[in-house]
mmCIF file of C-alpha atoms in Angstrom:
data_model
loop_
_atom_site.group_PDB
_atom_site.id
_atom_site.type_symbol
_atom_site.label_atom_id
_atom_site.label_comp_id
_atom_site.label_asym_id
_atom_site.label_seq_id
_atom_site.Cartn_x
_atom_site.Cartn_y
_atom_site.Cartn_z
ATOM 1 C CA UNK A 216 -2.216 -7.935 22.653
ATOM 2 C CA UNK A 217 -5.033 -9.448 24.705
ATOM 3 C CA UNK A 218 -3.122 -12.716 25.146
ATOM 4 C CA UNK A 219 0.169 -11.124 26.162
ATOM 5 C CA UNK A 220 -1.290 -8.409 28.408
ATOM 6 C CA UNK A 221 -4.102 -10.182 30.218
ATOM 7 C CA UNK A 222 -4.876 -7.227 32.489
ATOM 8 C CA UNK A 223 -5.772 -5.116 29.470
ATOM 9 C CA UNK A 224 -9.237 -4.946 27.971
ATOM 10 C CA UNK A 225 -9.151 -4.901 24.174
ATOM 11 C CA UNK A 226 -12.168 -4.461 21.938
ATOM 12 C CA UNK A 227 -12.780 -3.483 18.333
ATOM 13 C CA UNK A 228 -14.790 -0.919 16.387
ATOM 14 C CA UNK A 229 -14.791 -2.004 12.724
ATOM 15 C CA UNK A 230 -15.977 -0.112 9.642
ATOM 16 C CA UNK A 231 -18.703 -1.858 7.631
ATOM 17 C CA UNK A 232 -18.185 -1.436 3.898
ATOM 18 C CA UNK A 233 -21.389 -3.109 2.690
ATOM 19 C CA UNK A 234 -25.062 -2.776 3.441
ATOM 20 C CA UNK A 235 -26.206 -5.168 6.100
ATOM 21 C CA UNK A 236 -24.207 -6.734 8.914
ATOM 22 C CA UNK A 237 -21.144 -8.900 9.284
ATOM 23 C CA UNK A 238 -21.170 -11.770 11.767
ATOM 24 C CA UNK A 239 -18.576 -10.341 14.141
ATOM 25 C CA UNK A 240 -17.179 -12.042 17.244
ATOM 26 C CA UNK A 241 -17.886 -10.674 20.708
ATOM 27 C CA UNK A 242 -14.725 -8.539 20.646
ATOM 28 C CA UNK A 243 -16.633 -6.096 18.421
ATOM 29 C CA UNK A 244 -18.492 -3.643 20.627
ATOM 30 C CA UNK A 245 -19.553 -0.953 18.135
ATOM 31 C CA UNK A 246 -19.782 -0.676 14.337
ATOM 32 C CA UNK A 247 -19.240 2.258 11.989
ATOM 33 C CA UNK A 248 -21.046 2.510 8.651
ATOM 34 C CA UNK A 249 -18.444 3.568 6.106
ATOM 35 C CA UNK A 250 -20.468 6.250 4.289
ATOM 36 C CA UNK A 251 -22.530 7.490 7.269
ATOM 37 C CA UNK A 252 -20.748 10.503 8.761
ATOM 38 C CA UNK A 253 -23.044 10.518 11.817
ATOM 39 C CA UNK A 254 -21.917 6.993 12.753
ATOM 40 C CA UNK A 255 -18.330 8.282 13.142
ATOM 41 C CA UNK A 256 -19.602 10.823 15.667
ATOM 42 C CA UNK A 257 -21.562 8.116 17.483
ATOM 43 C CA UNK A 258 -18.433 5.957 17.608
ATOM 44 C CA UNK A 259 -16.459 8.799 19.167
ATOM 45 C CA UNK A 260 -19.187 9.300 21.775
ATOM 46 C CA UNK A 261 -19.164 5.552 22.498
ATOM 47 C CA UNK A 262 -15.395 5.483 23.002
ATOM 48 C CA UNK A 263 -15.438 8.582 25.190
ATOM 49 C CA UNK A 264 -18.300 7.231 27.313
ATOM 50 C CA UNK A 265 -16.399 3.967 27.853
ATOM 51 C CA UNK A 266 -13.354 5.860 29.119
ATOM 52 C CA UNK A 267 -10.989 4.115 26.741
ATOM 53 C CA UNK A 268 -7.328 4.815 27.494
ATOM 54 C CA UNK A 269 -5.921 4.531 23.969
ATOM 55 C CA UNK A 270 -7.481 4.232 20.519
ATOM 56 C CA UNK A 271 -5.469 2.269 17.968
ATOM 57 C CA UNK A 272 -6.420 3.325 14.431
ATOM 58 C CA UNK A 273 -5.531 0.985 11.560
ATOM 59 C CA UNK A 274 -5.368 3.399 8.628
ATOM 60 C CA UNK A 275 -5.565 2.571 4.954
ATOM 61 C CA UNK A 276 -6.949 4.719 2.150
ATOM 62 C CA UNK A 277 -10.216 3.175 0.966
ATOM 63 C CA UNK A 278 -11.484 1.974 4.342
ATOM 64 C CA UNK A 279 -13.102 5.128 5.685
ATOM 65 C CA UNK A 280 -15.841 7.220 4.082
ATOM 66 C CA UNK A 281 -15.552 10.701 2.600
ATOM 67 C CA UNK A 282 -12.963 12.084 0.163
ATOM 68 C CA UNK A 283 -9.758 10.091 0.778
ATOM 69 C CA UNK A 284 -11.259 8.691 3.985
ATOM 70 C CA UNK A 285 -11.796 12.115 5.575
ATOM 71 C CA UNK A 286 -14.758 10.935 7.691
ATOM 72 C CA UNK A 287 -12.229 9.353 10.052
ATOM 73 C CA UNK A 288 -11.069 12.851 10.988
ATOM 74 C CA UNK A 289 -14.550 13.647 12.314
ATOM 75 C CA UNK A 290 -14.186 10.787 14.781
ATOM 76 C CA UNK A 291 -10.667 11.771 15.806
ATOM 77 C CA UNK A 292 -11.611 15.423 16.422
ATOM 78 C CA UNK A 293 -14.105 14.378 19.088
ATOM 79 C CA UNK A 294 -12.011 11.825 20.967
ATOM 80 C CA UNK A 295 -10.770 12.719 24.441
ATOM 81 C CA UNK A 296 -8.026 10.058 24.697
ATOM 82 C CA UNK A 297 -4.653 9.549 22.928
ATOM 83 C CA UNK A 298 -4.650 8.023 19.455
ATOM 84 C CA UNK A 299 -1.989 5.696 18.017
ATOM 85 C CA UNK A 300 -2.359 5.417 14.237
ATOM 86 C CA UNK A 301 -0.825 2.537 12.300
ATOM 87 C CA UNK A 302 -0.252 3.564 8.687
ATOM 88 C CA UNK A 303 -0.589 0.572 6.368
ATOM 89 C CA UNK A 304 0.185 2.766 3.359
ATOM 90 C CA UNK A 305 2.419 5.841 3.290
ATOM 91 C CA UNK A 306 2.082 7.546 -0.082
ATOM 92 C CA UNK A 307 5.131 9.174 -1.629
ATOM 93 C CA UNK A 308 3.010 11.178 -4.110
ATOM 94 C CA UNK A 309 -0.405 11.798 -2.532
ATOM 95 C CA UNK A 310 -3.046 13.816 -4.352
ATOM 96 C CA UNK A 311 -4.331 17.017 -2.745
ATOM 97 C CA UNK A 312 -7.129 15.303 -0.782
ATOM 98 C CA UNK A 313 -4.871 12.514 0.437
ATOM 99 C CA UNK A 314 -2.192 14.977 1.536
ATOM 100 C CA UNK A 315 -4.752 17.087 3.395
ATOM 101 C CA UNK A 316 -6.198 14.065 5.199
ATOM 102 C CA UNK A 317 -2.731 12.790 6.108
ATOM 103 C CA UNK A 318 -1.677 16.174 7.481
ATOM 104 C CA UNK A 319 -4.604 16.307 9.897
ATOM 105 C CA UNK A 320 -4.336 12.602 10.711
ATOM 106 C CA UNK A 321 -0.737 13.166 11.785
ATOM 107 C CA UNK A 322 -1.757 16.125 13.949
ATOM 108 C CA UNK A 323 -4.646 14.200 15.574
ATOM 109 C CA UNK A 324 -2.466 11.170 16.333
ATOM 110 C CA UNK A 325 -0.398 11.123 19.510
ATOM 111 C CA UNK A 326 1.895 8.518 17.982
ATOM 112 C CA UNK A 327 2.375 7.077 14.495
ATOM 113 C CA UNK A 328 3.291 3.485 13.670
ATOM 114 C CA UNK A 329 4.931 2.487 10.387
ATOM 115 C CA UNK A 330 6.063 -0.990 9.394
ATOM 116 C CA UNK A 331 9.140 -0.176 7.298
ATOM 117 C CA UNK A 332 12.078 2.201 7.324
ATOM 118 C CA UNK A 333 10.904 3.564 3.977
ATOM 119 C CA UNK A 334 7.565 4.472 5.533
ATOM 120 C CA UNK A 335 9.310 6.349 8.317
ATOM 121 C CA UNK A 336 11.454 8.259 5.841
ATOM 122 C CA UNK A 337 8.472 9.284 3.717
ATOM 123 C CA UNK A 338 6.528 10.454 6.777
ATOM 124 C CA UNK A 339 9.366 12.779 7.676
ATOM 125 C CA UNK A 340 10.263 14.021 4.192
ATOM 126 C CA UNK A 341 6.826 14.321 2.575
ATOM 127 C CA UNK A 342 4.615 15.079 5.580
ATOM 128 C CA UNK A 343 7.156 16.627 7.981
ATOM 129 C CA UNK A 344 6.166 14.255 10.778
ATOM 130 C CA UNK A 345 8.331 14.708 13.904
ATOM 131 C CA UNK A 346 10.778 11.764 14.142
ATOM 132 C CA UNK A 347 10.154 11.387 17.884
ATOM 133 C CA UNK A 348 6.479 10.729 17.181
ATOM 134 C CA UNK A 349 7.101 7.712 14.915
ATOM 135 C CA UNK A 350 7.401 4.095 16.054
ATOM 136 C CA UNK A 351 8.674 1.407 13.670
ATOM 137 C CA UNK A 352 6.872 -1.888 14.312
ATOM 138 C CA UNK A 353 7.267 -4.485 11.524
ATOM 139 C CA UNK A 354 4.179 -6.314 10.287
ATOM 140 C CA UNK A 355 3.412 -9.116 12.721
ATOM 141 C CA UNK A 356 3.535 -12.789 11.749
ATOM 142 C CA UNK A 357 2.475 -16.129 13.246
ATOM 143 C CA UNK A 358 5.157 -17.961 15.184
ATOM 144 C CA UNK A 359 5.426 -21.199 13.201
ATOM 145 C CA UNK A 360 8.104 -23.914 13.303
ATOM 146 C CA UNK A 361 10.768 -24.106 10.612
ATOM 147 C CA UNK A 362 10.064 -27.381 8.844
ATOM 148 C CA UNK A 363 10.587 -28.929 5.406
ATOM 149 C CA UNK A 364 7.824 -28.376 2.807
ATOM 150 C CA UNK A 365 7.650 -32.176 2.523
ATOM 151 C CA UNK A 366 5.872 -32.239 5.904
ATOM 152 C CA UNK A 367 2.841 -30.434 4.422
ATOM 153 C CA UNK A 368 2.673 -31.458 0.759
ATOM 154 C CA UNK A 369 0.944 -34.827 1.156
ATOM 155 C CA UNK A 370 -2.162 -33.323 2.768
ATOM 156 C CA UNK A 371 -2.697 -31.275 -0.397
ATOM 157 C CA UNK A 372 -1.930 -34.159 -2.740
ATOM 158 C CA UNK A 373 1.357 -32.521 -3.727
ATOM 159 C CA UNK A 374 3.848 -35.151 -2.588
ATOM 160 C CA UNK A 375 6.934 -35.135 -4.818
ATOM 161 C CA UNK A 376 5.939 -31.840 -6.497
ATOM 162 C CA UNK A 377 7.807 -28.524 -6.606
ATOM 163 C CA UNK A 378 5.322 -26.056 -5.114
ATOM 164 C CA UNK A 379 5.099 -22.331 -5.827
ATOM 165 C CA UNK A 380 2.597 -20.175 -3.913
ATOM 166 C CA UNK A 381 0.960 -16.776 -4.095
ATOM 167 C CA UNK A 382 -1.853 -15.961 -1.671
ATOM 168 C CA UNK A 383 -4.066 -13.005 -0.821
ATOM 169 C CA UNK A 384 -7.196 -11.291 -2.101
ATOM 170 C CA UNK A 385 -7.108 -11.197 -5.906
ATOM 171 C CA UNK A 386 -7.143 -7.971 -7.905
ATOM 172 C CA UNK A 387 -5.363 -6.810 -11.095
ATOM 173 C CA UNK A 388 -2.517 -5.116 -9.180
ATOM 174 C CA UNK A 389 -1.327 -8.549 -8.001
ATOM 175 C CA UNK A 390 0.414 -9.244 -11.335
ATOM 176 C CA UNK A 391 -0.216 -12.999 -11.216
ATOM 177 C CA UNK A 392 -0.479 -13.146 -15.006
ATOM 178 C CA UNK A 393 3.273 -12.518 -15.185
ATOM 179 C CA UNK A 394 3.957 -15.677 -13.174
ATOM 180 C CA UNK A 395 1.609 -17.622 -15.463
ATOM 181 C CA UNK A 396 3.545 -16.333 -18.465
ATOM 182 C CA UNK A 397 6.819 -17.337 -16.793
ATOM 183 C CA UNK A 398 5.719 -20.896 -16.013
ATOM 184 C CA UNK A 399 6.104 -22.508 -19.475
ATOM 185 C CA UNK A 400 9.875 -22.007 -19.282
ATOM 186 C CA UNK A 401 9.909 -23.385 -15.723
ATOM 187 C CA UNK A 402 7.729 -26.378 -16.606
ATOM 188 C CA UNK A 403 10.033 -27.230 -19.512
ATOM 189 C CA UNK A 404 12.758 -28.009 -16.951
ATOM 190 C CA UNK A 405 10.568 -28.958 -13.972
ATOM 191 C CA UNK A 406 7.387 -30.609 -15.287
ATOM 192 C CA UNK A 407 6.290 -31.461 -11.746
ATOM 193 C CA UNK A 408 5.926 -27.788 -10.738
ATOM 194 C CA UNK A 409 2.574 -26.752 -9.250
ATOM 195 C CA UNK A 410 1.708 -23.064 -8.798
ATOM 196 C CA UNK A 411 -1.010 -22.456 -6.180
ATOM 197 C CA UNK A 412 -2.983 -19.200 -6.352
ATOM 198 C CA UNK A 413 -4.778 -19.033 -3.023
ATOM 199 C CA UNK A 414 -7.416 -16.455 -2.146
ATOM 200 C CA UNK A 415 -10.845 -15.082 -2.909
ATOM 201 C CA UNK A 416 -11.308 -12.100 -5.206
ATOM 202 C CA UNK A 417 -11.045 -8.778 -3.351
ATOM 203 C CA UNK A 418 -14.549 -7.595 -2.330
ATOM 204 C CA UNK A 419 -14.081 -4.215 -4.042
ATOM 205 C CA UNK A 420 -12.948 -5.915 -7.242
ATOM 206 C CA UNK A 421 -15.844 -8.355 -7.022
ATOM 207 C CA UNK A 422 -18.383 -5.561 -6.713
ATOM 208 C CA UNK A 423 -16.868 -3.532 -9.543
ATOM 209 C CA UNK A 424 -15.928 -6.185 -12.111
ATOM 210 C CA UNK A 425 -16.991 -9.547 -10.746
ATOM 211 C CA UNK A 426 -14.584 -12.428 -11.425
ATOM 212 C CA UNK A 427 -13.158 -10.912 -14.613
ATOM 213 C CA UNK A 428 -9.574 -10.921 -13.303
ATOM 214 C CA UNK A 429 -9.674 -14.528 -12.085
ATOM 215 C CA UNK A 430 -11.297 -15.694 -15.321
ATOM 216 C CA UNK A 431 -8.592 -13.847 -17.248
ATOM 217 C CA UNK A 432 -5.896 -15.635 -15.249
ATOM 218 C CA UNK A 433 -7.493 -18.991 -15.974
ATOM 219 C CA UNK A 434 -7.537 -18.099 -19.667
ATOM 220 C CA UNK A 435 -3.803 -17.342 -19.559
ATOM 221 C CA UNK A 436 -3.165 -20.686 -17.849
ATOM 222 C CA UNK A 437 -5.142 -22.511 -20.580
ATOM 223 C CA UNK A 438 -3.361 -20.611 -23.355
ATOM 224 C CA UNK A 439 -0.013 -21.615 -21.854
ATOM 225 C CA UNK A 440 -1.145 -25.255 -21.447
ATOM 226 C CA UNK A 441 -0.712 -25.099 -17.677
ATOM 227 C CA UNK A 442 -3.918 -26.846 -16.625
ATOM 228 C CA UNK A 443 -1.920 -29.509 -14.737
ATOM 229 C CA UNK A 444 0.504 -27.000 -13.222
ATOM 230 C CA UNK A 445 -1.751 -24.261 -11.817
ATOM 231 C CA UNK A 446 -4.336 -24.610 -9.044
ATOM 232 C CA UNK A 447 -6.734 -21.788 -8.131
ATOM 233 C CA UNK A 448 -8.301 -21.881 -4.665
ATOM 234 C CA UNK A 449 -11.084 -19.288 -4.767
ATOM 235 C CA UNK A 450 -11.635 -18.890 -1.043
ATOM 236 C CA UNK A 451 -10.479 -17.189 2.107
ATOM 237 C CA UNK A 452 -8.693 -19.569 4.488
ATOM 238 C CA UNK A 453 -8.323 -19.280 8.244
ATOM 239 C CA UNK A 454 -4.901 -18.921 9.825
ATOM 240 C CA UNK A 455 -4.256 -22.603 10.579
ATOM 241 C CA UNK A 456 -4.950 -23.712 7.010
ATOM 242 C CA UNK A 457 -3.064 -20.720 5.619
ATOM 243 C CA UNK A 458 0.077 -21.661 7.543
ATOM 244 C CA UNK A 459 -0.221 -25.185 6.130
ATOM 245 C CA UNK A 460 -0.406 -23.889 2.564
ATOM 246 C CA UNK A 461 2.630 -21.695 3.240
ATOM 247 C CA UNK A 462 4.401 -24.642 4.821
ATOM 248 C CA UNK A 463 3.935 -26.720 1.656
ATOM 249 C CA UNK A 464 5.569 -24.122 -0.606
ATOM 250 C CA UNK A 465 9.124 -24.439 -1.864
ATOM 251 C CA UNK A 466 9.010 -20.871 -3.200
ATOM 252 C CA UNK A 467 6.758 -17.923 -2.483
ATOM 253 C CA UNK A 468 6.148 -15.325 -5.213
ATOM 254 C CA UNK A 469 4.800 -11.771 -4.880
ATOM 255 C CA UNK A 470 4.509 -10.389 -8.432
ATOM 256 C CA UNK A 471 2.774 -7.160 -7.377
ATOM 257 C CA UNK A 472 2.827 -4.326 -9.886
ATOM 258 C CA UNK A 473 2.991 -1.223 -7.685
ATOM 259 C CA UNK A 474 6.332 0.026 -6.406
ATOM 260 C CA UNK A 475 4.746 2.191 -3.714
ATOM 261 C CA UNK A 476 3.498 -0.730 -1.614
ATOM 262 C CA UNK A 477 4.930 0.084 1.779
ATOM 263 C CA UNK A 478 3.569 -3.029 3.507
ATOM 264 C CA UNK A 479 2.579 -6.534 2.418
ATOM 265 C CA UNK A 480 1.101 -8.839 5.018
ATOM 266 C CA UNK A 481 1.275 -11.821 2.662
ATOM 267 C CA UNK A 482 4.991 -11.253 2.124
ATOM 268 C CA UNK A 483 5.539 -10.917 5.870
ATOM 269 C CA UNK A 484 3.739 -14.206 6.586
ATOM 270 C CA UNK A 485 5.617 -16.214 3.955
ATOM 271 C CA UNK A 486 8.973 -14.645 4.790
ATOM 272 C CA UNK A 487 8.497 -15.246 8.511
ATOM 273 C CA UNK A 488 7.736 -18.914 7.862
ATOM 274 C CA UNK A 489 11.151 -19.279 6.252
ATOM 275 C CA UNK A 490 10.127 -19.386 2.608
ATOM 276 C CA UNK A 491 12.522 -18.522 -0.186
ATOM 277 C CA UNK A 492 10.796 -15.520 -1.797
ATOM 278 C CA UNK A 493 10.878 -14.124 -5.328
ATOM 279 C CA UNK A 494 9.333 -10.679 -5.531
ATOM 280 C CA UNK A 495 8.959 -7.528 -7.556
ATOM 281 C CA UNK A 496 10.964 -4.689 -5.925
ATOM 282 C CA UNK A 497 8.125 -2.825 -4.235
ATOM 283 C CA UNK A 498 9.210 -0.954 -1.132
ATOM 284 C CA UNK A 499 8.461 -3.559 1.519
ATOM 285 C CA UNK A 500 10.046 -6.365 -0.494
ATOM 286 C CA UNK A 501 13.149 -4.331 -1.338
ATOM 287 C CA UNK A 502 13.702 -3.661 2.349
ATOM 288 C CA UNK A 503 12.889 -7.147 3.645
ATOM 289 C CA UNK A 504 14.618 -9.317 1.054
ATOM 290 C CA UNK A 505 18.098 -7.816 1.105
ATOM 291 C CA UNK A 506 21.238 -9.584 2.358
ATOM 292 C CA UNK A 507 20.444 -12.933 0.694
ATOM 293 C CA UNK A 508 16.996 -13.194 2.305
ATOM 294 C CA UNK A 509 15.163 -13.337 -1.051
ATOM 295 C CA UNK A 510 15.314 -12.440 -4.738
ATOM 296 C CA UNK A 511 14.054 -9.283 -6.464
ATOM 297 C CA UNK A 512 13.105 -9.216 -10.147
ATOM 298 C CA UNK A 513 11.969 -6.309 -12.357
ATOM 299 C CA UNK A 514 8.269 -5.418 -12.429
ATOM 300 C CA UNK A 515 6.212 -7.349 -14.967
ATOM 301 C CA UNK A 516 9.127 -9.418 -16.291
ATOM 302 C CA UNK A 517 8.112 -13.077 -16.866
ATOM 303 C CA UNK A 518 11.555 -13.991 -18.182
ATOM 304 C CA UNK A 519 13.215 -12.802 -14.982
ATOM 305 C CA UNK A 520 10.640 -14.672 -12.897
ATOM 306 C CA UNK A 521 11.255 -17.866 -14.867
ATOM 307 C CA UNK A 522 15.028 -17.487 -14.560
ATOM 308 C CA UNK A 523 14.936 -17.031 -10.780
ATOM 309 C CA UNK A 524 12.325 -19.731 -10.131
ATOM 310 C CA UNK A 525 14.258 -22.299 -12.137
ATOM 311 C CA UNK A 526 17.538 -21.188 -10.597
ATOM 312 C CA UNK A 527 16.264 -21.623 -7.052
ATOM 313 C CA UNK A 528 14.581 -24.955 -7.781
ATOM 314 C CA UNK A 529 17.870 -26.094 -9.302
ATOM 315 C CA UNK A 530 20.032 -24.853 -6.423
ATOM 316 C CA UNK A 531 18.743 -26.411 -3.213
ATOM 317 C CA UNK A 532 21.703 -25.149 -1.171
ATOM 318 C CA UNK A 533 21.017 -21.525 -2.089
ATOM 319 C CA UNK A 534 17.285 -21.968 -1.571
ATOM 320 C CA UNK A 535 17.765 -23.422 1.912
ATOM 321 C CA UNK A 536 20.245 -20.690 2.886
ATOM 322 C CA UNK A 537 17.730 -18.056 1.797
ATOM 323 C CA UNK A 538 15.013 -19.773 3.835
ATOM 324 C CA UNK A 539 17.229 -19.906 6.913
ATOM 325 C CA UNK A 540 18.084 -16.203 6.604
ATOM 326 C CA UNK A 541 14.420 -15.263 6.265
ATOM 327 C CA UNK A 542 13.281 -17.387 9.186
ATOM 328 C CA UNK A 543 16.030 -16.032 11.447
ATOM 329 C CA UNK A 544 14.984 -12.413 10.899
ATOM 330 C CA UNK A 545 11.316 -13.347 11.063
ATOM 331 C CA UNK A 546 11.632 -14.359 14.738
ATOM 332 C CA UNK A 547 11.812 -10.634 15.548
ATOM 333 C CA UNK A 548 8.443 -10.062 13.862
ATOM 334 C CA UNK A 549 6.239 -12.656 15.587
ATOM 335 C CA UNK A 550 2.950 -11.368 16.991
ATOM 336 C CA UNK A 551 4.048 -11.607 20.628
ATOM 337 C CA UNK A 552 6.898 -9.209 19.888
ATOM 338 C CA UNK A 553 4.516 -6.940 17.976
ATOM 339 C CA UNK A 554 2.282 -6.853 21.052
ATOM 340 C CA UNK A 555 5.214 -5.818 23.231
ATOM 341 C CA UNK A 556 6.189 -3.007 20.866
ATOM 342 C CA UNK A 557 2.597 -1.812 20.500
ATOM 343 C CA UNK A 558 2.123 -1.747 24.255
ATOM 344 C CA UNK A 559 5.209 0.415 24.529
ATOM 345 C CA UNK A 560 3.756 2.773 21.914
ATOM 346 C CA UNK A 561 0.377 2.838 23.667
ATOM 347 C CA UNK A 562 1.948 3.641 26.993
ATOM 348 C CA UNK A 563 4.058 6.405 25.471
ATOM 349 C CA UNK A 564 0.881 7.839 23.961
ATOM 350 C CA UNK A 565 -0.916 7.653 27.290
ATOM 351 C CA UNK A 566 2.022 9.296 29.018
ATOM 352 C CA UNK A 567 2.040 12.126 26.489
ATOM 353 C CA UNK A 568 -1.744 12.429 26.619
ATOM 354 C CA UNK A 569 -1.614 12.764 30.383
ATOM 355 C CA UNK A 570 1.052 15.476 30.272
ATOM 356 C CA UNK A 571 3.939 13.323 31.386
ATOM 357 C CA UNK A 572 2.375 10.692 33.633
ATOM 358 C CA UNK A 573 4.860 8.037 34.742
ATOM 359 C CA UNK A 574 5.388 5.107 32.355
ATOM 360 C CA UNK A 575 4.587 1.762 34.023
ATOM 361 C CA UNK A 576 6.364 -1.500 33.400
ATOM 362 C CA UNK A 577 4.613 -3.868 30.964
ATOM 363 C CA UNK A 578 3.058 -6.088 33.615
ATOM 364 C CA UNK A 579 1.313 -3.097 35.235
ATOM 365 C CA UNK A 580 -0.077 -1.423 32.108
ATOM 366 C CA UNK A 581 -3.849 -1.684 31.892
ATOM 367 C CA UNK A 582 -5.058 0.373 28.902
ATOM 368 C CA UNK A 583 -7.970 -0.577 26.677
ATOM 369 C CA UNK A 584 -6.812 -0.685 23.052
ATOM 370 C CA UNK A 585 -9.505 -0.141 20.454
ATOM 371 C CA UNK A 586 -9.014 -0.855 16.767
ATOM 372 C CA UNK A 587 -11.233 1.375 14.659
ATOM 373 C CA UNK A 588 -10.668 -0.744 11.546
ATOM 374 C CA UNK A 589 -9.068 -4.079 10.734
ATOM 375 C CA UNK A 590 -6.981 -4.768 7.633
#
């Protein structure tokens, strides 16, 4: 947003989920303490005092304090400017607290952003959100060139290997054990396969159970005699290195266990880079991978994973066609296009907040967009 609309002033207000401080960049101008209700009020006063034009809320259950993140509502009640809320999760079957929070969140938001058609449908059918209030903006992705995995493999010592990749913060809902149980059948035909599991353990998982999930995955790999075929990278990687890991992959796998996942940033990144993807049929994947843009397999089914991995490694023509289809659609989702669509949403919100003020063309819009939490 800041790069595309240079006349805008964009700054961030994150939510701290641990005691102590993060080392934030200068774009952060105020911090909220997750479980301190008073800090939400102070944040609202800060935003009002700075005469912000639009507040962009990145909403996910589990980020904000209070029952089902209800402390966020305290902030929103005191704001004097329009709010555009991006919903990273739209629950089909919320509990009573979640439904109550969502109902008020929808009322307090001038506009609502969802990333999938399924999310838009659920907002209307479950929460009775007005269709005219909803903007569909797919998850943004880096704009990377479409190149052969061979161009990246050597730097990771993977030259001549067949590379499978899963990345993201680790937690038990990722279902990676099912890929590990699928690999013996794949390795029997393709002994040069390497499966990379890239990502640190999720902070919440780390605090609750330590590295139990990762250690369990390593135990599965040992049991299946996959020590030479599986590589765990227990770290968070910056964008440049992440795009290189993605670039080296022949196949990307998302074995997630929950159907009701309305958005997956890791899937969006790999898909947009032109990777052939094998995925469980959670909502985002089912929508994105249709029309020969990827392969869906049943939840928790190692045999199906093995069958599709081997089939795609065997059939280079099909794999390349799938990659081309994914990359072609992904051009619509690059961050610069996301910025354009978000600016349109922000300006609509400002127009509605100002009782019908005239909408300016993009090069004349000068709102300050504030993210109250980053995902």
